[in-house]
């Protein structure tokens, strides 16, 4: 899969980049290090901006889903 998240680490927002919407990615979910769901974002375009500036510095996980099926997970570092 041609998926990427940048910048990482980030202080404000991250961009989820998908090479093709044909991959069927429908949503992204952000979790904290303890596994608590913080946000759900619909994926409607090849690039989706996700705002993380209101969250504390630390490690987060961005999970991508195709319908109900998990496809990929990214480790995100939030700093400053």
mmCIF file of N, CA, C and O in Angstrom:
data_model
loop_
_atom_site.group_PDB
_atom_site.id
_atom_site.type_symbol
_atom_site.label_atom_id
_atom_site.label_comp_id
_atom_site.label_asym_id
_atom_site.label_seq_id
_atom_site.Cartn_x
_atom_site.Cartn_y
_atom_site.Cartn_z
ATOM 1 N N UNK A 1 0.837 -1.186 0.000
ATOM 2 C CA UNK A 1 0.000 0.000 0.000
ATOM 3 C C UNK A 1 0.876 1.241 0.000
ATOM 4 O O UNK A 1 1.876 1.294 0.698
ATOM 5 N N UNK A 2 0.491 2.221 -0.757
ATOM 6 C CA UNK A 2 1.243 3.466 -0.827
ATOM 7 C C UNK A 2 0.581 4.486 0.095
ATOM 8 O O UNK A 2 -0.205 5.319 -0.330
ATOM 9 N N UNK A 3 0.908 4.365 1.378
ATOM 10 C CA UNK A 3 0.353 5.238 2.406
ATOM 11 C C UNK A 3 1.497 5.890 3.159
ATOM 12 O O UNK A 3 2.519 5.255 3.414
ATOM 13 N N UNK A 4 1.309 7.161 3.532
ATOM 14 C CA UNK A 4 2.324 7.819 4.353
ATOM 15 C C UNK A 4 1.673 8.860 5.241
ATOM 16 O O UNK A 4 0.570 9.341 4.950
ATOM 17 N N UNK A 5 2.354 9.183 6.331
ATOM 18 C CA UNK A 5 1.921 10.223 7.261
ATOM 19 C C UNK A 5 3.122 11.131 7.497
ATOM 20 O O UNK A 5 4.215 10.663 7.784
ATOM 21 N N UNK A 6 2.902 12.439 7.364
ATOM 22 C CA UNK A 6 3.995 13.397 7.554
ATOM 23 C C UNK A 6 3.437 14.720 8.032
ATOM 24 O O UNK A 6 2.249 14.979 7.831
ATOM 25 N N UNK A 7 4.196 15.608 8.644
ATOM 26 C CA UNK A 7 5.510 15.339 9.222
ATOM 27 C C UNK A 7 5.354 14.479 10.479
ATOM 28 O O UNK A 7 4.323 14.531 11.148
ATOM 29 N N UNK A 8 6.362 13.730 10.784
ATOM 30 C CA UNK A 8 6.347 12.880 11.958
ATOM 31 C C UNK A 8 7.775 12.797 12.489
ATOM 32 O O UNK A 8 8.609 12.201 11.825
ATOM 33 N N UNK A 9 8.065 13.438 13.622
ATOM 34 C CA UNK A 9 7.148 14.032 14.594
ATOM 35 C C UNK A 9 6.512 15.338 14.112
ATOM 36 O O UNK A 9 6.990 15.949 13.170
ATOM 37 N N UNK A 10 5.430 15.707 14.802
ATOM 38 C CA UNK A 10 4.676 16.908 14.437
ATOM 39 C C UNK A 10 4.284 17.687 15.676
ATOM 40 O O UNK A 10 4.065 17.114 16.737
ATOM 41 N N UNK A 11 4.166 18.999 15.519
ATOM 42 C CA UNK A 11 3.728 19.858 16.615
ATOM 43 C C UNK A 11 2.279 20.292 16.447
ATOM 44 O O UNK A 11 1.649 20.722 17.405
ATOM 45 N N UNK A 12 1.730 20.201 15.231
ATOM 46 C CA UNK A 12 0.398 20.755 15.015
ATOM 47 C C UNK A 12 -0.569 19.868 14.270
ATOM 48 O O UNK A 12 -1.607 19.496 14.783
ATOM 49 N N UNK A 13 -0.232 19.515 13.050
ATOM 50 C CA UNK A 13 -1.120 18.653 12.283
ATOM 51 C C UNK A 13 -0.277 17.703 11.439
ATOM 52 O O UNK A 13 0.890 17.957 11.166
ATOM 53 N N UNK A 14 -0.904 16.604 11.070
ATOM 54 C CA UNK A 14 -0.247 15.625 10.206
ATOM 55 C C UNK A 14 -1.086 15.471 8.943
ATOM 56 O O UNK A 14 -2.284 15.756 8.939
ATOM 57 N N UNK A 15 -0.439 15.044 7.895
ATOM 58 C CA UNK A 15 -1.105 14.791 6.624
ATOM 59 C C UNK A 15 -1.052 13.292 6.353
ATOM 60 O O UNK A 15 0.029 12.701 6.357
ATOM 61 N N UNK A 16 -2.213 12.707 6.136
ATOM 62 C CA UNK A 16 -2.306 11.324 5.691
ATOM 63 C C UNK A 16 -2.367 11.357 4.173
ATOM 64 O O UNK A 16 -3.259 11.985 3.604
ATOM 65 N N UNK A 17 -1.399 10.731 3.531
ATOM 66 C CA UNK A 17 -1.330 10.721 2.073
ATOM 67 C C UNK A 17 -1.547 9.302 1.566
ATOM 68 O O UNK A 17 -0.866 8.368 1.992
ATOM 69 N N UNK A 18 -2.516 9.166 0.671
ATOM 70 C CA UNK A 18 -2.867 7.870 0.084
ATOM 71 C C UNK A 18 -2.693 8.001 -1.417
ATOM 72 O O UNK A 18 -3.249 8.903 -2.037
ATOM 73 N N UNK A 19 -1.923 7.092 -2.001
ATOM 74 C CA UNK A 19 -1.611 7.205 -3.428
ATOM 75 C C UNK A 19 -2.857 7.079 -4.296
ATOM 76 O O UNK A 19 -2.934 7.653 -5.363
ATOM 77 N N UNK A 20 -3.846 6.326 -3.821
ATOM 78 C CA UNK A 20 -5.055 6.129 -4.613
ATOM 79 C C UNK A 20 -6.226 5.843 -3.695
ATOM 80 O O UNK A 20 -6.128 5.000 -2.803
ATOM 81 N N UNK A 21 -7.336 6.530 -3.921
ATOM 82 C CA UNK A 21 -8.534 6.238 -3.138
ATOM 83 C C UNK A 21 -9.077 4.856 -3.475
ATOM 84 O O UNK A 21 -9.920 4.325 -2.766
ATOM 85 N N UNK A 22 -8.586 4.251 -4.555
ATOM 86 C CA UNK A 22 -9.001 2.899 -4.918
ATOM 87 C C UNK A 22 -8.576 1.876 -3.873
ATOM 88 O O UNK A 22 -9.022 0.737 -3.915
ATOM 89 N N UNK A 23 -7.687 2.270 -2.958
ATOM 90 C CA UNK A 23 -7.290 1.365 -1.888
ATOM 91 C C UNK A 23 -8.457 1.099 -0.947
ATOM 92 O O UNK A 23 -8.424 0.148 -0.182
ATOM 93 N N UNK A 24 -9.451 1.959 -0.983
ATOM 94 C CA UNK A 24 -10.647 1.744 -0.183
ATOM 95 C C UNK A 24 -10.559 2.196 1.255
ATOM 96 O O UNK A 24 -11.396 1.827 2.070
ATOM 97 N N UNK A 25 -9.546 2.990 1.599
ATOM 98 C CA UNK A 25 -9.429 3.503 2.967
ATOM 99 C C UNK A 25 -10.599 4.459 3.204
ATOM 100 O O UNK A 25 -10.790 5.416 2.454
ATOM 101 N N UNK A 26 -11.396 4.184 4.232
ATOM 102 C CA UNK A 26 -12.592 4.995 4.476
ATOM 103 C C UNK A 26 -12.494 5.868 5.718
ATOM 104 O O UNK A 26 -13.171 6.874 5.818
ATOM 105 N N UNK A 27 -11.641 5.464 6.680
ATOM 106 C CA UNK A 27 -11.514 6.285 7.887
ATOM 107 C C UNK A 27 -10.171 6.074 8.557
ATOM 108 O O UNK A 27 -9.510 5.063 8.353
ATOM 109 N N UNK A 28 -9.820 7.082 9.368
ATOM 110 C CA UNK A 28 -8.609 7.048 10.184
ATOM 111 C C UNK A 28 -9.032 7.293 11.629
ATOM 112 O O UNK A 28 -9.906 8.120 11.892
ATOM 113 N N UNK A 29 -8.439 6.552 12.540
ATOM 114 C CA UNK A 29 -8.723 6.721 13.959
ATOM 115 C C UNK A 29 -7.418 6.986 14.699
ATOM 116 O O UNK A 29 -6.418 6.314 14.464
ATOM 117 N N UNK A 30 -7.449 7.975 15.603
ATOM 118 C CA UNK A 30 -6.273 8.330 16.388
ATOM 119 C C UNK A 30 -6.469 7.827 17.814
ATOM 120 O O UNK A 30 -7.511 8.096 18.438
ATOM 121 N N UNK A 31 -5.470 7.085 18.303
ATOM 122 C CA UNK A 31 -5.495 6.521 19.648
ATOM 123 C C UNK A 31 -4.303 7.035 20.435
ATOM 124 O O UNK A 31 -3.238 7.272 19.866
ATOM 125 N N UNK A 32 -4.483 7.168 21.766
ATOM 126 C CA UNK A 32 -3.331 7.499 22.598
ATOM 127 C C UNK A 32 -2.572 6.218 22.924
ATOM 128 O O UNK A 32 -2.965 5.112 22.510
ATOM 129 N N UNK A 33 -1.487 6.336 23.679
ATOM 130 C CA UNK A 33 -0.621 5.186 23.966
ATOM 131 C C UNK A 33 -1.325 4.109 24.787
ATOM 132 O O UNK A 33 -0.940 2.943 24.742
ATOM 133 N N UNK A 34 -2.380 4.485 25.519
ATOM 134 C CA UNK A 34 -3.116 3.499 26.320
ATOM 135 C C UNK A 34 -4.209 2.798 25.513
ATOM 136 O O UNK A 34 -4.882 1.914 26.030
ATOM 137 N N UNK A 35 -4.398 3.221 24.253
ATOM 138 C CA UNK A 35 -5.407 2.595 23.401
ATOM 139 C C UNK A 35 -6.756 3.292 23.390
ATOM 140 O O UNK A 35 -7.701 2.803 22.784
ATOM 141 N N UNK A 36 -6.837 4.451 24.036
ATOM 142 C CA UNK A 36 -8.091 5.210 24.070
ATOM 143 C C UNK A 36 -8.305 5.910 22.723
ATOM 144 O O UNK A 36 -7.417 6.611 22.231
ATOM 145 N N UNK A 37 -9.493 5.741 22.138
ATOM 146 C CA UNK A 37 -9.839 6.405 20.879
ATOM 147 C C UNK A 37 -10.029 7.895 21.129
ATOM 148 O O UNK A 37 -10.835 8.292 21.966
ATOM 149 N N UNK A 38 -9.270 8.728 20.407
ATOM 150 C CA UNK A 38 -9.339 10.176 20.570
ATOM 151 C C UNK A 38 -10.153 10.852 19.473
ATOM 152 O O UNK A 38 -10.819 11.856 19.721
ATOM 153 N N UNK A 39 -10.069 10.353 18.255
ATOM 154 C CA UNK A 39 -10.796 10.971 17.144
ATOM 155 C C UNK A 39 -10.959 9.990 16.006
ATOM 156 O O UNK A 39 -10.159 9.074 15.839
ATOM 157 N N UNK A 40 -12.013 10.218 15.233
ATOM 158 C CA UNK A 40 -12.252 9.472 14.004
ATOM 159 C C UNK A 40 -12.401 10.484 12.884
ATOM 160 O O UNK A 40 -13.109 11.476 13.032
ATOM 161 N N UNK A 41 -11.714 10.246 11.788
ATOM 162 C CA UNK A 41 -11.725 11.164 10.645
ATOM 163 C C UNK A 41 -12.082 10.374 9.390
ATOM 164 O O UNK A 41 -11.495 9.331 9.113
ATOM 165 N N UNK A 42 -13.075 10.862 8.642
ATOM 166 C CA UNK A 42 -13.388 10.236 7.363
ATOM 167 C C UNK A 42 -12.291 10.561 6.363
ATOM 168 O O UNK A 42 -11.776 11.670 6.340
ATOM 169 N N UNK A 43 -11.943 9.597 5.540
ATOM 170 C CA UNK A 43 -10.934 9.790 4.501
ATOM 171 C C UNK A 43 -11.671 9.910 3.172
ATOM 172 O O UNK A 43 -12.227 8.933 2.678
ATOM 173 N N UNK A 44 -11.694 11.127 2.631
ATOM 174 C CA UNK A 44 -12.457 11.410 1.418
ATOM 175 C C UNK A 44 -11.594 11.873 0.256
ATOM 176 O O UNK A 44 -12.099 12.073 -0.841
ATOM 177 N N UNK A 45 -10.296 12.071 0.515
ATOM 178 C CA UNK A 45 -9.403 12.612 -0.514
ATOM 179 C C UNK A 45 -8.035 11.942 -0.393
ATOM 180 O O UNK A 45 -7.722 11.338 0.629
ATOM 181 N N UNK A 46 -7.202 12.069 -1.438
ATOM 182 C CA UNK A 46 -5.858 11.479 -1.381
ATOM 183 C C UNK A 46 -4.988 12.041 -0.253
ATOM 184 O O UNK A 46 -4.082 11.372 0.206
ATOM 185 N N UNK A 47 -5.267 13.269 0.187
ATOM 186 C CA UNK A 47 -4.551 13.834 1.332
ATOM 187 C C UNK A 47 -5.569 14.343 2.346
ATOM 188 O O UNK A 47 -6.468 15.115 1.998
ATOM 189 N N UNK A 48 -5.410 13.895 3.580
ATOM 190 C CA UNK A 48 -6.303 14.278 4.664
ATOM 191 C C UNK A 48 -5.475 14.880 5.782
ATOM 192 O O UNK A 48 -4.518 14.259 6.252
ATOM 193 N N UNK A 49 -5.832 16.109 6.207
ATOM 194 C CA UNK A 49 -5.127 16.763 7.310
ATOM 195 C C UNK A 49 -5.802 16.393 8.619
ATOM 196 O O UNK A 49 -7.031 16.449 8.736
ATOM 197 N N UNK A 50 -4.986 16.017 9.605
ATOM 198 C CA UNK A 50 -5.489 15.638 10.919
ATOM 199 C C UNK A 50 -4.821 16.531 11.953
ATOM 200 O O UNK A 50 -3.596 16.550 12.075
ATOM 201 N N UNK A 51 -5.632 17.293 12.681
ATOM 202 C CA UNK A 51 -5.133 18.260 13.658
ATOM 203 C C UNK A 51 -4.864 17.560 14.988
ATOM 204 O O UNK A 51 -5.769 16.972 15.575
ATOM 205 N N UNK A 52 -3.611 17.626 15.443
ATOM 206 C CA UNK A 52 -3.253 17.008 16.726
ATOM 207 C C UNK A 52 -2.694 18.027 17.722
ATOM 208 O O UNK A 52 -2.229 17.648 18.788
ATOM 209 N N UNK A 53 -2.772 19.321 17.408
ATOM 210 C CA UNK A 53 -2.136 20.326 18.264
ATOM 211 C C UNK A 53 -2.771 20.431 19.649
ATOM 212 O O UNK A 53 -2.117 20.840 20.593
ATOM 213 N N UNK A 54 -4.032 20.019 19.813
ATOM 214 C CA UNK A 54 -4.679 20.109 21.124
ATOM 215 C C UNK A 54 -4.305 18.950 22.046
ATOM 216 O O UNK A 54 -4.646 18.974 23.228
ATOM 217 N N UNK A 55 -3.571 17.966 21.536
ATOM 218 C CA UNK A 55 -3.178 16.820 22.349
ATOM 219 C C UNK A 55 -1.814 17.059 22.993
ATOM 220 O O UNK A 55 -0.982 17.782 22.456
ATOM 221 N N UNK A 56 -1.603 16.412 24.142
ATOM 222 C CA UNK A 56 -0.333 16.533 24.868
ATOM 223 C C UNK A 56 0.800 15.890 24.072
ATOM 224 O O UNK A 56 0.561 15.032 23.220
ATOM 225 N N UNK A 57 2.022 16.317 24.362
ATOM 226 C CA UNK A 57 3.188 15.677 23.750
ATOM 227 C C UNK A 57 3.193 14.204 24.110
ATOM 228 O O UNK A 57 2.830 13.827 25.227
ATOM 229 N N UNK A 58 3.574 13.360 23.150
ATOM 230 C CA UNK A 58 3.634 11.934 23.428
ATOM 231 C C UNK A 58 3.504 11.107 22.168
ATOM 232 O O UNK A 58 3.634 11.607 21.045
ATOM 233 N N UNK A 59 3.227 9.840 22.369
ATOM 234 C CA UNK A 59 3.105 8.878 21.283
ATOM 235 C C UNK A 59 1.639 8.564 21.043
ATOM 236 O O UNK A 59 0.878 8.329 21.991
ATOM 237 N N UNK A 60 1.260 8.542 19.786
ATOM 238 C CA UNK A 60 -0.113 8.241 19.370
ATOM 239 C C UNK A 60 -0.066 7.228 18.230
ATOM 240 O O UNK A 60 0.979 7.024 17.607
ATOM 241 N N UNK A 61 -1.203 6.621 17.967
ATOM 242 C CA UNK A 61 -1.292 5.637 16.893
ATOM 243 C C UNK A 61 -2.438 6.009 15.968
ATOM 244 O O UNK A 61 -3.555 6.245 16.429
ATOM 245 N N UNK A 62 -2.146 6.084 14.682
ATOM 246 C CA UNK A 62 -3.143 6.394 13.669
ATOM 247 C C UNK A 62 -3.451 5.101 12.920
ATOM 248 O O UNK A 62 -2.579 4.538 12.259
ATOM 249 N N UNK A 63 -4.676 4.618 13.084
ATOM 250 C CA UNK A 63 -5.101 3.376 12.442
ATOM 251 C C UNK A 63 -5.975 3.693 11.247
ATOM 252 O O UNK A 63 -6.880 4.526 11.342
ATOM 253 N N UNK A 64 -5.711 3.021 10.130
ATOM 254 C CA UNK A 64 -6.475 3.220 8.897
ATOM 255 C C UNK A 64 -7.349 2.003 8.654
ATOM 256 O O UNK A 64 -6.922 0.861 8.857
ATOM 257 N N UNK A 65 -8.577 2.274 8.201
ATOM 258 C CA UNK A 65 -9.557 1.210 8.014
ATOM 259 C C UNK A 65 -10.137 1.226 6.614
ATOM 260 O O UNK A 65 -10.372 2.290 6.041
ATOM 261 N N UNK A 66 -10.394 0.040 6.106
ATOM 262 C CA UNK A 66 -11.168 -0.167 4.881
ATOM 263 C C UNK A 66 -12.475 -0.781 5.358
ATOM 264 O O UNK A 66 -12.509 -1.950 5.751
ATOM 265 N N UNK A 67 -13.517 0.030 5.388
ATOM 266 C CA UNK A 67 -14.783 -0.338 6.036
ATOM 267 C C UNK A 67 -14.479 -0.687 7.496
ATOM 268 O O UNK A 67 -13.936 0.134 8.193
ATOM 269 N N UNK A 68 -14.761 -1.897 7.954
ATOM 270 C CA UNK A 68 -14.504 -2.252 9.356
ATOM 271 C C UNK A 68 -13.158 -2.946 9.539
ATOM 272 O O UNK A 68 -12.751 -3.237 10.655
ATOM 273 N N UNK A 69 -12.443 -3.183 8.458
ATOM 274 C CA UNK A 69 -11.189 -3.939 8.476
ATOM 275 C C UNK A 69 -9.984 -3.018 8.688
ATOM 276 O O UNK A 69 -9.751 -2.111 7.891
ATOM 277 N N UNK A 70 -9.171 -3.254 9.751
ATOM 278 C CA UNK A 70 -7.954 -2.454 9.906
ATOM 279 C C UNK A 70 -6.954 -2.780 8.790
ATOM 280 O O UNK A 70 -6.782 -3.941 8.430
ATOM 281 N N UNK A 71 -6.336 -1.738 8.230
ATOM 282 C CA UNK A 71 -5.429 -1.910 7.094
ATOM 283 C C UNK A 71 -3.985 -1.639 7.494
ATOM 284 O O UNK A 71 -3.087 -2.396 7.151
ATOM 285 N N UNK A 72 -3.759 -0.538 8.215
ATOM 286 C CA UNK A 72 -2.390 -0.143 8.576
ATOM 287 C C UNK A 72 -2.451 0.750 9.797
ATOM 288 O O UNK A 72 -3.438 1.441 10.030
ATOM 289 N N UNK A 73 -1.350 0.736 10.577
ATOM 290 C CA UNK A 73 -1.246 1.618 11.733
ATOM 291 C C UNK A 73 0.094 2.345 11.695
ATOM 292 O O UNK A 73 1.126 1.748 11.375
ATOM 293 N N UNK A 74 0.050 3.645 11.973
ATOM 294 C CA UNK A 74 1.253 4.478 12.039
ATOM 295 C C UNK A 74 1.461 4.936 13.476
ATOM 296 O O UNK A 74 0.506 5.303 14.166
ATOM 297 N N UNK A 75 2.718 4.945 13.908
ATOM 298 C CA UNK A 75 3.094 5.524 15.200
ATOM 299 C C UNK A 75 3.384 6.999 14.955
ATOM 300 O O UNK A 75 4.210 7.341 14.108
ATOM 301 N N UNK A 76 2.714 7.866 15.691
ATOM 302 C CA UNK A 76 2.852 9.314 15.535
ATOM 303 C C UNK A 76 3.465 9.889 16.800
ATOM 304 O O UNK A 76 3.038 9.559 17.903
ATOM 305 N N UNK A 77 4.450 10.749 16.635
ATOM 306 C CA UNK A 77 5.063 11.441 17.773
ATOM 307 C C UNK A 77 4.598 12.894 17.744
ATOM 308 O O UNK A 77 4.778 13.592 16.754
ATOM 309 N N UNK A 78 3.982 13.330 18.845
ATOM 310 C CA UNK A 78 3.531 14.723 18.984
ATOM 311 C C UNK A 78 4.511 15.404 19.936
ATOM 312 O O UNK A 78 4.765 14.915 21.028
ATOM 313 N N UNK A 79 5.094 16.526 19.482
ATOM 314 C CA UNK A 79 5.981 17.284 20.346
ATOM 315 C C UNK A 79 5.722 18.770 20.191
ATOM 316 O O UNK A 79 5.270 19.222 19.168
ATOM 317 N N UNK A 80 5.979 19.505 21.254
ATOM 318 C CA UNK A 80 5.779 20.962 21.372
ATOM 319 C C UNK A 80 4.355 21.330 21.183
ATOM 320 O O UNK A 80 3.806 21.947 20.437
#
